[in-house]
Amino acid sequence: MEPRAYVLTVANQKGGVGKTTTAISVAAALAEDGFRVLLVDLDPQSNATSGVGLSARRPTPTVYDVLLGAVPAADAVLATSVPGLDVLPSTIDLAGAEIELVSVFSREQRLAKALEPLRERYDLVIVDCPPSLGLLTVNALTAADGVLVPIQCEYYALEGLGALGRNVDLIRDSLNPRLVITGFVLTMLDGRTRLSQQVVDDVRAHFGERVFTTRIPRTVRLAEAPGFGQPITVFDPSSRGALAYRRLAAELVGRLGLPARAAGQGVTA
Ligand code: ADP
Ligand code: MG
């Protein structure tokens, strides 16, 4: 039997913590390493879609049509300029889904069911969530094998993570018994400040080994890349941000026990 894709959902109900940047950058780094990756944009703001340069095309159909059952997911998938990286795009239309899905049958399982036929085509599916714990995020958690939680290095970093954890527990108990928290990743780290170091220590004390060793630095290049519609690994391949996300991708591969893919490029944990 063909191996099935591992579905990794990037979630944190806070906005601006680095979910989309992490989803795009890890997806692109994994594709660069030879993995077949599908990036699913489940945020109506469609920053993952624009971040890989696909929003100008006004993609149609989108993940919205897929969730509402109008088209199979395969019909909405687009290739990106990064070999091995495809996207299931979104547009602002997706904002309506949160309400329209309320009355449909098995509303929490729409994404899981839609992705099922695609899981033989990819090694990883990475789902970028909106900044809420609403029905779109519930769909993303129900479809997932694991959750990656970006934590921004700021004063209230841990706030809200209890609610996220409880949601993960609820979904594991009811809809998706295989769901685990794959790990927490510290983002936008400013190594020079004491506050950042304090947050690193707090998060470590709280989540221990589940925190990825790799930390993502705050860099201007990472903030600039989306404006060019390119993942950081393409926009500035040797930048600190690109290197950090490649390290995170390698750590993820090790944690998930995925077989290295790339010819001649060892993937190390
Ligand atoms: P979220 O998806 O959680 O809302 P984003 O990934 O969109 O968060 O990040 C929020 C903003 O911060 C974006 O403008 C993004 O470009 C910027 N950003 C994300 N990570 C970094 C980083 N490590 N360094 C600098 N800017 C970053
Ligand atoms: Mg986002």
PDB file of C-alpha atoms and ligand atoms in Angstrom:
ATOM      1  CA  MET A   1       0.000   0.000   0.000  1.00  0.00           C
ATOM      2  CA  GLU A   2       1.135   3.515  -0.771  1.00  0.00           C
ATOM      3  CA  PRO A   3       2.153   5.444   2.328  1.00  0.00           C
ATOM      4  CA  ARG A   4      -0.379   8.077   3.325  1.00  0.00           C
ATOM      5  CA  ALA A   5       0.363  11.719   3.904  1.00  0.00           C
ATOM      6  CA  TYR A   6       0.848  12.930   7.453  1.00  0.00           C
ATOM      7  CA  VAL A   7      -1.591  15.791   7.994  1.00  0.00           C
ATOM      8  CA  LEU A   8      -0.087  18.563  10.115  1.00  0.00           C
ATOM      9  CA  THR A   9      -2.342  21.418  11.190  1.00  0.00           C
ATOM     10  CA  VAL A  10      -0.736  24.711  12.171  1.00  0.00           C
ATOM     11  CA  ALA A  11      -2.996  26.258  14.784  1.00  0.00           C
ATOM     12  CA  ASN A  12      -3.141  28.947  17.459  1.00  0.00           C
ATOM     13  CA  GLN A  13      -6.245  31.073  17.820  1.00  0.00           C
ATOM     14  CA  LYS A  14      -4.141  34.196  18.271  1.00  0.00           C
ATOM     15  CA  GLY A  15      -3.482  36.207  15.135  1.00  0.00           C
ATOM     16  CA  GLY A  16      -0.019  37.297  14.114  1.00  0.00           C
ATOM     17  CA  VAL A  17       1.938  34.582  15.913  1.00  0.00           C
ATOM     18  CA  GLY A  18       3.556  33.167  12.767  1.00  0.00           C
ATOM     19  CA  LYS A  19       1.121  30.406  11.725  1.00  0.00           C
ATOM     20  CA  THR A  20       1.075  31.287   8.050  1.00  0.00           C
ATOM     21  CA  THR A  21       4.793  32.054   7.878  1.00  0.00           C
ATOM     22  CA  THR A  22       5.515  28.719   9.549  1.00  0.00           C
ATOM     23  CA  ALA A  23       3.087  26.768   7.339  1.00  0.00           C
ATOM     24  CA  ILE A  24       4.522  28.213   4.114  1.00  0.00           C
ATOM     25  CA  SER A  25       8.170  28.053   5.158  1.00  0.00           C
ATOM     26  CA  VAL A  26       8.070  24.515   6.537  1.00  0.00           C
ATOM     27  CA  ALA A  27       6.079  23.348   3.512  1.00  0.00           C
ATOM     28  CA  ALA A  28       8.609  24.902   1.130  1.00  0.00           C
ATOM     29  CA  ALA A  29      11.604  23.543   3.078  1.00  0.00           C
ATOM     30  CA  LEU A  30      10.120  20.039   3.001  1.00  0.00           C
ATOM     31  CA  ALA A  31       9.422  20.310  -0.738  1.00  0.00           C
ATOM     32  CA  GLU A  32      13.017  21.419  -1.234  1.00  0.00           C
ATOM     33  CA  ASP A  33      14.069  18.234   0.565  1.00  0.00           C
ATOM     34  CA  GLY A  34      12.133  16.139  -1.931  1.00  0.00           C
ATOM     35  CA  PHE A  35       8.894  15.591  -0.029  1.00  0.00           C
ATOM     36  CA  ARG A  36       5.605  15.960  -1.860  1.00  0.00           C
ATOM     37  CA  VAL A  37       3.732  18.613   0.097  1.00  0.00           C
ATOM     38  CA  LEU A  38       0.227  20.033  -0.077  1.00  0.00           C
ATOM     39  CA  LEU A  39      -0.358  23.351   1.689  1.00  0.00           C
ATOM     40  CA  VAL A  40      -4.023  23.866   2.578  1.00  0.00           C
ATOM     41  CA  ASP A  41      -5.083  27.464   3.121  1.00  0.00           C
ATOM     42  CA  LEU A  42      -7.965  27.357   5.585  1.00  0.00           C
ATOM     43  CA  ASP A  43      -7.925  31.069   6.431  1.00  0.00           C
ATOM     44  CA  PRO A  44     -10.311  33.449   4.621  1.00  0.00           C
ATOM     45  CA  GLN A  45      -7.526  36.040   4.742  1.00  0.00           C
ATOM     46  CA  SER A  46      -5.743  33.718   2.282  1.00  0.00           C
ATOM     47  CA  ASN A  47      -2.259  34.746   3.338  1.00  0.00           C
ATOM     48  CA  ALA A  48      -0.877  31.291   2.571  1.00  0.00           C
ATOM     49  CA  THR A  49      -2.304  31.517  -0.952  1.00  0.00           C
ATOM     50  CA  SER A  50      -0.797  34.959  -1.556  1.00  0.00           C
ATOM     51  CA  GLY A  51       2.402  33.969   0.238  1.00  0.00           C
ATOM     52  CA  VAL A  52       3.174  31.432  -2.466  1.00  0.00           C
ATOM     53  CA  GLY A  53       2.220  33.881  -5.202  1.00  0.00           C
ATOM     54  CA  LEU A  54      -1.177  32.500  -6.199  1.00  0.00           C
ATOM     55  CA  SER A  55      -3.709  35.104  -5.128  1.00  0.00           C
ATOM     56  CA  ALA A  56      -3.308  37.302  -8.218  1.00  0.00           C
ATOM     57  CA  ARG A  57      -4.751  34.462 -10.261  1.00  0.00           C
ATOM     58  CA  ARG A  58      -7.972  34.693  -8.236  1.00  0.00           C
ATOM     59  CA  PRO A  59      -8.035  30.941  -7.903  1.00  0.00           C
ATOM     60  CA  THR A  60     -11.293  29.119  -8.518  1.00  0.00           C
ATOM     61  CA  PRO A  61     -12.476  26.661  -7.361  1.00  0.00           C
ATOM     62  CA  THR A  62     -11.036  26.994  -3.864  1.00  0.00           C
ATOM     63  CA  VAL A  63     -11.089  25.180  -0.531  1.00  0.00           C
ATOM     64  CA  TYR A  64     -14.472  26.853   0.048  1.00  0.00           C
ATOM     65  CA  ASP A  65     -16.035  24.922  -2.846  1.00  0.00           C
ATOM     66  CA  VAL A  66     -14.325  21.784  -1.556  1.00  0.00           C
ATOM     67  CA  LEU A  67     -15.712  22.162   1.990  1.00  0.00           C
ATOM     68  CA  LEU A  68     -19.205  22.721   0.664  1.00  0.00           C
ATOM     69  CA  GLY A  69     -18.915  19.602  -1.460  1.00  0.00           C
ATOM     70  CA  ALA A  70     -19.148  21.355  -4.815  1.00  0.00           C
ATOM     71  CA  VAL A  71     -15.853  19.951  -6.180  1.00  0.00           C
ATOM     72  CA  PRO A  72     -13.351  17.251  -5.215  1.00  0.00           C
ATOM     73  CA  ALA A  73     -10.222  18.640  -3.532  1.00  0.00           C
ATOM     74  CA  ALA A  74      -8.058  17.436  -6.417  1.00  0.00           C
ATOM     75  CA  ASP A  75      -9.864  19.855  -8.753  1.00  0.00           C
ATOM     76  CA  ALA A  76      -8.946  22.858  -6.616  1.00  0.00           C
ATOM     77  CA  VAL A  77      -5.256  22.016  -6.088  1.00  0.00           C
ATOM     78  CA  LEU A  78      -2.755  24.315  -7.809  1.00  0.00           C
ATOM     79  CA  ALA A  79       0.956  23.817  -8.383  1.00  0.00           C
ATOM     80  CA  THR A  80       3.300  26.513  -7.044  1.00  0.00           C
ATOM     81  CA  SER A  81       6.609  27.634  -8.493  1.00  0.00           C
ATOM     82  CA  VAL A  82       8.327  25.443  -5.890  1.00  0.00           C
ATOM     83  CA  PRO A  83       8.739  21.911  -7.258  1.00  0.00           C
ATOM     84  CA  GLY A  84       6.906  19.441  -5.043  1.00  0.00           C
ATOM     85  CA  LEU A  85       4.726  22.078  -3.369  1.00  0.00           C
ATOM     86  CA  ASP A  86       1.020  22.314  -4.239  1.00  0.00           C
ATOM     87  CA  VAL A  87      -1.642  24.505  -2.672  1.00  0.00           C
ATOM     88  CA  LEU A  88      -5.322  24.128  -1.964  1.00  0.00           C
ATOM     89  CA  PRO A  89      -6.051  27.869  -2.122  1.00  0.00           C
ATOM     90  CA  SER A  90      -8.580  30.064  -0.393  1.00  0.00           C
ATOM     91  CA  THR A  91     -10.133  33.447  -1.023  1.00  0.00           C
ATOM     92  CA  ILE A  92     -12.217  35.733   1.165  1.00  0.00           C
ATOM     93  CA  ASP A  93     -15.247  33.623   0.110  1.00  0.00           C
ATOM     94  CA  LEU A  94     -14.155  31.179   2.785  1.00  0.00           C
ATOM     95  CA  ALA A  95     -15.394  33.623   5.430  1.00  0.00           C
ATOM     96  CA  GLY A  96     -18.921  32.491   4.542  1.00  0.00           C
ATOM     97  CA  ALA A  97     -18.122  28.836   5.162  1.00  0.00           C
ATOM     98  CA  GLU A  98     -17.959  29.296   8.918  1.00  0.00           C
ATOM     99  CA  ILE A  99     -21.711  30.046   8.801  1.00  0.00           C
ATOM    100  CA  GLU A 100     -22.777  28.013   5.784  1.00  0.00           C
ATOM    101  CA  LEU A 101     -21.275  24.847   7.194  1.00  0.00           C
ATOM    102  CA  VAL A 102     -23.285  25.064  10.409  1.00  0.00           C
ATOM    103  CA  SER A 103     -26.285  23.326   8.887  1.00  0.00           C
ATOM    104  CA  VAL A 104     -24.538  20.753   6.698  1.00  0.00           C
ATOM    105  CA  PHE A 105     -24.145  17.052   7.467  1.00  0.00           C
ATOM    106  CA  SER A 106     -20.967  16.096   9.383  1.00  0.00           C
ATOM    107  CA  ARG A 107     -19.825  19.686   9.258  1.00  0.00           C
ATOM    108  CA  GLU A 108     -16.698  19.050  11.354  1.00  0.00           C
ATOM    109  CA  GLN A 109     -15.441  16.320   9.008  1.00  0.00           C
ATOM    110  CA  ARG A 110     -15.696  18.087   5.666  1.00  0.00           C
ATOM    111  CA  LEU A 111     -11.967  18.729   5.315  1.00  0.00           C
ATOM    112  CA  ALA A 112     -10.941  15.286   6.594  1.00  0.00           C
ATOM    113  CA  LYS A 113     -13.196  13.592   4.044  1.00  0.00           C
ATOM    114  CA  ALA A 114     -12.154  15.902   1.217  1.00  0.00           C
ATOM    115  CA  LEU A 115      -8.443  15.277   1.844  1.00  0.00           C
ATOM    116  CA  GLU A 116      -8.798  11.509   2.088  1.00  0.00           C
ATOM    117  CA  PRO A 117      -8.319  10.793  -1.649  1.00  0.00           C
ATOM    118  CA  LEU A 118      -5.310  13.132  -1.765  1.00  0.00           C
ATOM    119  CA  ARG A 119      -3.401  11.424   1.022  1.00  0.00           C
ATOM    120  CA  GLU A 120      -1.818   8.937  -1.333  1.00  0.00           C
ATOM    121  CA  ARG A 121      -0.346  11.676  -3.498  1.00  0.00           C
ATOM    122  CA  TYR A 122       1.564  13.544  -0.801  1.00  0.00           C
ATOM    123  CA  ASP A 123       4.006  12.858   2.001  1.00  0.00           C
ATOM    124  CA  LEU A 124       2.693  15.758   4.050  1.00  0.00           C
ATOM    125  CA  VAL A 125      -0.371  17.946   4.069  1.00  0.00           C
ATOM    126  CA  ILE A 126       0.112  21.189   6.004  1.00  0.00           C
ATOM    127  CA  VAL A 127      -3.032  23.070   6.992  1.00  0.00           C
ATOM    128  CA  ASP A 128      -2.867  26.789   7.816  1.00  0.00           C
ATOM    129  CA  CYS A 129      -5.649  27.864  10.207  1.00  0.00           C
ATOM    130  CA  PRO A 130      -7.458  31.149  10.779  1.00  0.00           C
ATOM    131  CA  PRO A 131      -6.956  32.934  14.133  1.00  0.00           C
ATOM    132  CA  SER A 132      -9.991  31.407  15.839  1.00  0.00           C
ATOM    133  CA  LEU A 133     -11.225  28.125  17.269  1.00  0.00           C
ATOM    134  CA  GLY A 134     -14.300  28.149  15.019  1.00  0.00           C
ATOM    135  CA  LEU A 135     -15.569  25.549  12.607  1.00  0.00           C
ATOM    136  CA  LEU A 136     -12.707  25.977  10.128  1.00  0.00           C
ATOM    137  CA  THR A 137     -10.109  25.238  12.807  1.00  0.00           C
ATOM    138  CA  VAL A 138     -12.255  22.363  14.087  1.00  0.00           C
ATOM    139  CA  ASN A 139     -12.218  20.951  10.540  1.00  0.00           C
ATOM    140  CA  ALA A 140      -8.435  21.355  10.410  1.00  0.00           C
ATOM    141  CA  LEU A 141      -8.004  19.545  13.747  1.00  0.00           C
ATOM    142  CA  THR A 142     -10.409  16.787  12.752  1.00  0.00           C
ATOM    143  CA  ALA A 143      -8.424  16.194   9.559  1.00  0.00           C
ATOM    144  CA  ALA A 144      -5.050  16.222  11.321  1.00  0.00           C
ATOM    145  CA  ASP A 145      -2.634  13.614  12.593  1.00  0.00           C
ATOM    146  CA  GLY A 146      -0.792  16.282  14.544  1.00  0.00           C
ATOM    147  CA  VAL A 147      -0.888  19.941  15.496  1.00  0.00           C
ATOM    148  CA  LEU A 148       2.021  22.335  15.255  1.00  0.00           C
ATOM    149  CA  VAL A 149       1.543  25.347  17.525  1.00  0.00           C
ATOM    150  CA  PRO A 150       3.581  28.471  16.821  1.00  0.00           C
ATOM    151  CA  ILE A 151       4.138  30.607  19.897  1.00  0.00           C
ATOM    152  CA  GLN A 152       5.218  34.181  19.431  1.00  0.00           C
ATOM    153  CA  CYS A 153       7.921  35.286  21.855  1.00  0.00           C
ATOM    154  CA  GLU A 154       5.987  38.042  23.580  1.00  0.00           C
ATOM    155  CA  TYR A 155       4.699  38.746  27.049  1.00  0.00           C
ATOM    156  CA  TYR A 156       1.327  36.965  26.783  1.00  0.00           C
ATOM    157  CA  ALA A 157       2.732  34.006  24.849  1.00  0.00           C
ATOM    158  CA  LEU A 158       1.070  31.307  26.939  1.00  0.00           C
ATOM    159  CA  GLU A 159      -2.311  33.006  27.081  1.00  0.00           C
ATOM    160  CA  GLY A 160      -4.964  31.099  25.161  1.00  0.00           C
ATOM    161  CA  LEU A 161      -2.919  27.922  24.837  1.00  0.00           C
ATOM    162  CA  GLY A 162      -5.029  26.280  27.552  1.00  0.00           C
ATOM    163  CA  ALA A 163      -8.133  26.782  25.414  1.00  0.00           C
ATOM    164  CA  LEU A 164      -6.342  25.386  22.371  1.00  0.00           C
ATOM    165  CA  GLY A 165      -5.240  22.346  24.384  1.00  0.00           C
ATOM    166  CA  ARG A 166      -8.787  21.742  25.617  1.00  0.00           C
ATOM    167  CA  ASN A 167     -10.083  21.924  22.044  1.00  0.00           C
ATOM    168  CA  VAL A 168      -7.489  19.414  20.932  1.00  0.00           C
ATOM    169  CA  ASP A 169      -8.569  17.105  23.791  1.00  0.00           C
ATOM    170  CA  LEU A 170     -12.249  17.494  22.892  1.00  0.00           C
ATOM    171  CA  ILE A 171     -11.634  16.705  19.256  1.00  0.00           C
ATOM    172  CA  ARG A 172      -9.478  13.714  20.164  1.00  0.00           C
ATOM    173  CA  ASP A 173     -12.271  12.414  22.404  1.00  0.00           C
ATOM    174  CA  SER A 174     -15.053  12.927  19.900  1.00  0.00           C
ATOM    175  CA  LEU A 175     -14.026  13.218  16.266  1.00  0.00           C
ATOM    176  CA  ASN A 176     -10.396  12.270  15.791  1.00  0.00           C
ATOM    177  CA  PRO A 177      -8.782   9.801  18.205  1.00  0.00           C
ATOM    178  CA  ARG A 178      -5.370   9.940  16.481  1.00  0.00           C
ATOM    179  CA  LEU A 179      -4.863  13.674  17.087  1.00  0.00           C
ATOM    180  CA  VAL A 180      -1.698  14.654  18.959  1.00  0.00           C
ATOM    181  CA  ILE A 181       0.199  17.869  19.560  1.00  0.00           C
ATOM    182  CA  THR A 182       3.265  17.364  17.410  1.00  0.00           C
ATOM    183  CA  GLY A 183       5.053  20.289  18.962  1.00  0.00           C
ATOM    184  CA  PHE A 184       5.339  23.937  19.861  1.00  0.00           C
ATOM    185  CA  VAL A 185       7.632  26.258  17.969  1.00  0.00           C
ATOM    186  CA  LEU A 186       8.868  29.594  19.237  1.00  0.00           C
ATOM    187  CA  THR A 187       8.622  32.296  16.589  1.00  0.00           C
ATOM    188  CA  MET A 188       9.793  35.885  16.168  1.00  0.00           C
ATOM    189  CA  LEU A 189      12.503  35.433  18.734  1.00  0.00           C
ATOM    190  CA  ASP A 190      14.596  38.473  19.430  1.00  0.00           C
ATOM    191  CA  GLY A 191      17.605  36.893  21.074  1.00  0.00           C
ATOM    192  CA  ARG A 192      18.843  40.223  22.404  1.00  0.00           C
ATOM    193  CA  THR A 193      15.939  40.893  24.732  1.00  0.00           C
ATOM    194  CA  ARG A 194      15.491  39.512  28.215  1.00  0.00           C
ATOM    195  CA  LEU A 195      11.772  39.209  27.544  1.00  0.00           C
ATOM    196  CA  SER A 196      12.372  36.740  24.711  1.00  0.00           C
ATOM    197  CA  GLN A 197      14.632  34.648  26.914  1.00  0.00           C
ATOM    198  CA  GLN A 198      12.011  34.729  29.663  1.00  0.00           C
ATOM    199  CA  VAL A 199       9.331  33.509  27.221  1.00  0.00           C
ATOM    200  CA  VAL A 200      11.604  30.740  25.964  1.00  0.00           C
ATOM    201  CA  ASP A 201      12.166  29.609  29.556  1.00  0.00           C
ATOM    202  CA  ASP A 202       8.442  29.780  30.428  1.00  0.00           C
ATOM    203  CA  VAL A 203       7.355  27.837  27.360  1.00  0.00           C
ATOM    204  CA  ARG A 204      10.054  25.235  28.019  1.00  0.00           C
ATOM    205  CA  ALA A 205       8.998  24.914  31.650  1.00  0.00           C
ATOM    206  CA  HIS A 206       5.389  24.476  30.576  1.00  0.00           C
ATOM    207  CA  PHE A 207       5.665  22.180  27.559  1.00  0.00           C
ATOM    208  CA  GLY A 208       9.083  20.591  28.055  1.00  0.00           C
ATOM    209  CA  GLU A 209      10.228  18.247  25.321  1.00  0.00           C
ATOM    210  CA  ARG A 210       7.291  19.132  23.126  1.00  0.00           C
ATOM    211  CA  VAL A 211       8.943  22.463  22.295  1.00  0.00           C
ATOM    212  CA  PHE A 212      11.040  22.226  19.146  1.00  0.00           C
ATOM    213  CA  THR A 213      14.723  22.935  19.696  1.00  0.00           C
ATOM    214  CA  THR A 214      14.724  25.155  16.622  1.00  0.00           C
ATOM    215  CA  ARG A 215      13.566  28.701  17.310  1.00  0.00           C
ATOM    216  CA  ILE A 216      12.582  31.102  14.583  1.00  0.00           C
ATOM    217  CA  PRO A 217      14.313  34.494  14.803  1.00  0.00           C
ATOM    218  CA  ARG A 218      12.545  37.765  14.066  1.00  0.00           C
ATOM    219  CA  THR A 219      13.991  38.934  10.752  1.00  0.00           C
ATOM    220  CA  VAL A 220      13.034  41.587   8.228  1.00  0.00           C
ATOM    221  CA  ARG A 221      13.474  39.140   5.346  1.00  0.00           C
ATOM    222  CA  LEU A 222      10.766  36.839   6.770  1.00  0.00           C
ATOM    223  CA  ALA A 223       8.410  39.814   6.976  1.00  0.00           C
ATOM    224  CA  GLU A 224       9.240  40.876   3.412  1.00  0.00           C
ATOM    225  CA  ALA A 225       8.881  37.508   1.666  1.00  0.00           C
ATOM    226  CA  PRO A 226       5.036  37.402   1.508  1.00  0.00           C
ATOM    227  CA  GLY A 227       5.009  40.703  -0.382  1.00  0.00           C
ATOM    228  CA  PHE A 228       6.930  38.957  -3.144  1.00  0.00           C
ATOM    229  CA  GLY A 229       4.732  35.872  -3.123  1.00  0.00           C
ATOM    230  CA  GLN A 230       7.675  33.638  -2.317  1.00  0.00           C
ATOM    231  CA  PRO A 231       8.511  31.304   0.557  1.00  0.00           C
ATOM    232  CA  ILE A 232      11.612  32.484   2.448  1.00  0.00           C
ATOM    233  CA  THR A 233      13.564  29.471   1.110  1.00  0.00           C
ATOM    234  CA  VAL A 234      13.128  30.935  -2.391  1.00  0.00           C
ATOM    235  CA  PHE A 235      13.075  34.644  -1.570  1.00  0.00           C
ATOM    236  CA  ASP A 236      16.353  34.581   0.353  1.00  0.00           C
ATOM    237  CA  PRO A 237      17.617  30.995   0.510  1.00  0.00           C
ATOM    238  CA  SER A 238      20.633  31.682   2.715  1.00  0.00           C
ATOM    239  CA  SER A 239      18.929  34.097   5.130  1.00  0.00           C
ATOM    240  CA  ARG A 240      18.689  33.329   8.836  1.00  0.00           C
ATOM    241  CA  GLY A 241      14.948  32.801   8.494  1.00  0.00           C
ATOM    242  CA  ALA A 242      15.349  30.291   5.673  1.00  0.00           C
ATOM    243  CA  LEU A 243      18.013  28.389   7.612  1.00  0.00           C
ATOM    244  CA  ALA A 244      15.875  28.312  10.754  1.00  0.00           C
ATOM    245  CA  TYR A 245      12.838  26.988   8.904  1.00  0.00           C
ATOM    246  CA  ARG A 246      14.957  24.341   7.158  1.00  0.00           C
ATOM    247  CA  ARG A 247      16.204  23.244  10.582  1.00  0.00           C
ATOM    248  CA  LEU A 248      12.643  23.158  11.888  1.00  0.00           C
ATOM    249  CA  ALA A 249      11.558  21.072   8.894  1.00  0.00           C
ATOM    250  CA  ALA A 250      14.417  18.641   9.533  1.00  0.00           C
ATOM    251  CA  GLU A 251      13.482  18.418  13.211  1.00  0.00           C
ATOM    252  CA  LEU A 252       9.896  17.722  12.207  1.00  0.00           C
ATOM    253  CA  VAL A 253      10.972  14.965   9.822  1.00  0.00           C
ATOM    254  CA  GLY A 254      12.932  13.397  12.667  1.00  0.00           C
ATOM    255  CA  ARG A 255      10.076  13.695  15.134  1.00  0.00           C
ATOM    256  CA  LEU A 256       7.566  12.195  12.725  1.00  0.00           C
ATOM    257  CA  GLY A 257       9.988   9.494  11.709  1.00  0.00           C
ATOM    258  CA  LEU A 258       9.455  10.254   8.028  1.00  0.00           C
ATOM    259  CA  PRO A 259      11.877   8.552   5.675  1.00  0.00           C
ATOM    260  CA  ALA A 260      14.257  11.041   4.080  1.00  0.00           C
ATOM    261  CA  ARG A 261      13.169  11.763   0.545  1.00  0.00           C
ATOM    262  CA  ALA A 262      15.688  13.819  -1.315  1.00  0.00           C
ATOM    263  CA  ALA A 263      18.282  12.163  -3.489  1.00  0.00           C
ATOM    264  CA  GLY A 264      21.676  12.958  -2.060  1.00  0.00           C
ATOM    265  CA  GLN A 265      20.342  15.379   0.539  1.00  0.00           C
ATOM    266  CA  GLY A 266      20.426  13.824   3.952  1.00  0.00           C
ATOM    267  CA  VAL A 267      17.619  14.951   6.201  1.00  0.00           C
ATOM    268  CA  THR A 268      18.828  15.090   9.754  1.00  0.00           C
ATOM    269  CA  ALA A 269      16.835  15.473  12.912  1.00  0.00           C
TER     270      ALA A 269
HETATM  271  P1  ADP B   1      -0.464  34.371  11.668  1.00  0.00           P
HETATM  272  O1  ADP B   1      -0.668  33.513  10.457  1.00  0.00           O
HETATM  273  O2  ADP B   1      -0.379  33.601  12.945  1.00  0.00           O
HETATM  274  O3  ADP B   1      -1.475  35.471  11.753  1.00  0.00           O
HETATM  275  P2  ADP B   1       1.839  35.423  10.240  1.00  0.00           P
HETATM  276  O4  ADP B   1       2.691  34.267   9.870  1.00  0.00           O
HETATM  277  O5  ADP B   1       0.971  35.986   9.163  1.00  0.00           O
HETATM  278  O6  ADP B   1       0.984  35.079  11.535  1.00  0.00           O
HETATM  279  O7  ADP B   1       2.801  36.542  10.830  1.00  0.00           O
HETATM  280  C1  ADP B   1       2.282  37.796  11.243  1.00  0.00           C
HETATM  281  C2  ADP B   1       3.163  38.905  10.651  1.00  0.00           C
HETATM  282  O8  ADP B   1       4.471  38.793  11.155  1.00  0.00           O
HETATM  283  C3  ADP B   1       3.293  38.822   9.143  1.00  0.00           C
HETATM  284  O9  ADP B   1       3.358  40.126   8.633  1.00  0.00           O
HETATM  285  C4  ADP B   1       4.599  38.097   8.923  1.00  0.00           C
HETATM  286  O10 ADP B   1       5.203  38.445   7.699  1.00  0.00           O
HETATM  287  C5  ADP B   1       5.404  38.566  10.112  1.00  0.00           C
HETATM  288  N1  ADP B   1       6.340  37.533  10.587  1.00  0.00           N
HETATM  289  C6  ADP B   1       6.075  36.236  10.834  1.00  0.00           C
HETATM  290  N2  ADP B   1       7.158  35.603  11.309  1.00  0.00           N
HETATM  291  C7  ADP B   1       8.158  36.536  11.360  1.00  0.00           C
HETATM  292  C8  ADP B   1       9.519  36.514  11.784  1.00  0.00           C
HETATM  293  N3  ADP B   1      10.098  35.404  12.253  1.00  0.00           N
HETATM  294  N4  ADP B   1      10.234  37.664  11.695  1.00  0.00           N
HETATM  295  C9  ADP B   1       9.651  38.793  11.251  1.00  0.00           C
HETATM  296  N5  ADP B   1       8.381  38.884  10.837  1.00  0.00           N
HETATM  297  C10 ADP B   1       7.618  37.773  10.897  1.00  0.00           C
HETATM  298 MG    MG B   2      -2.242  33.480   9.094  1.00  0.00          MG
END
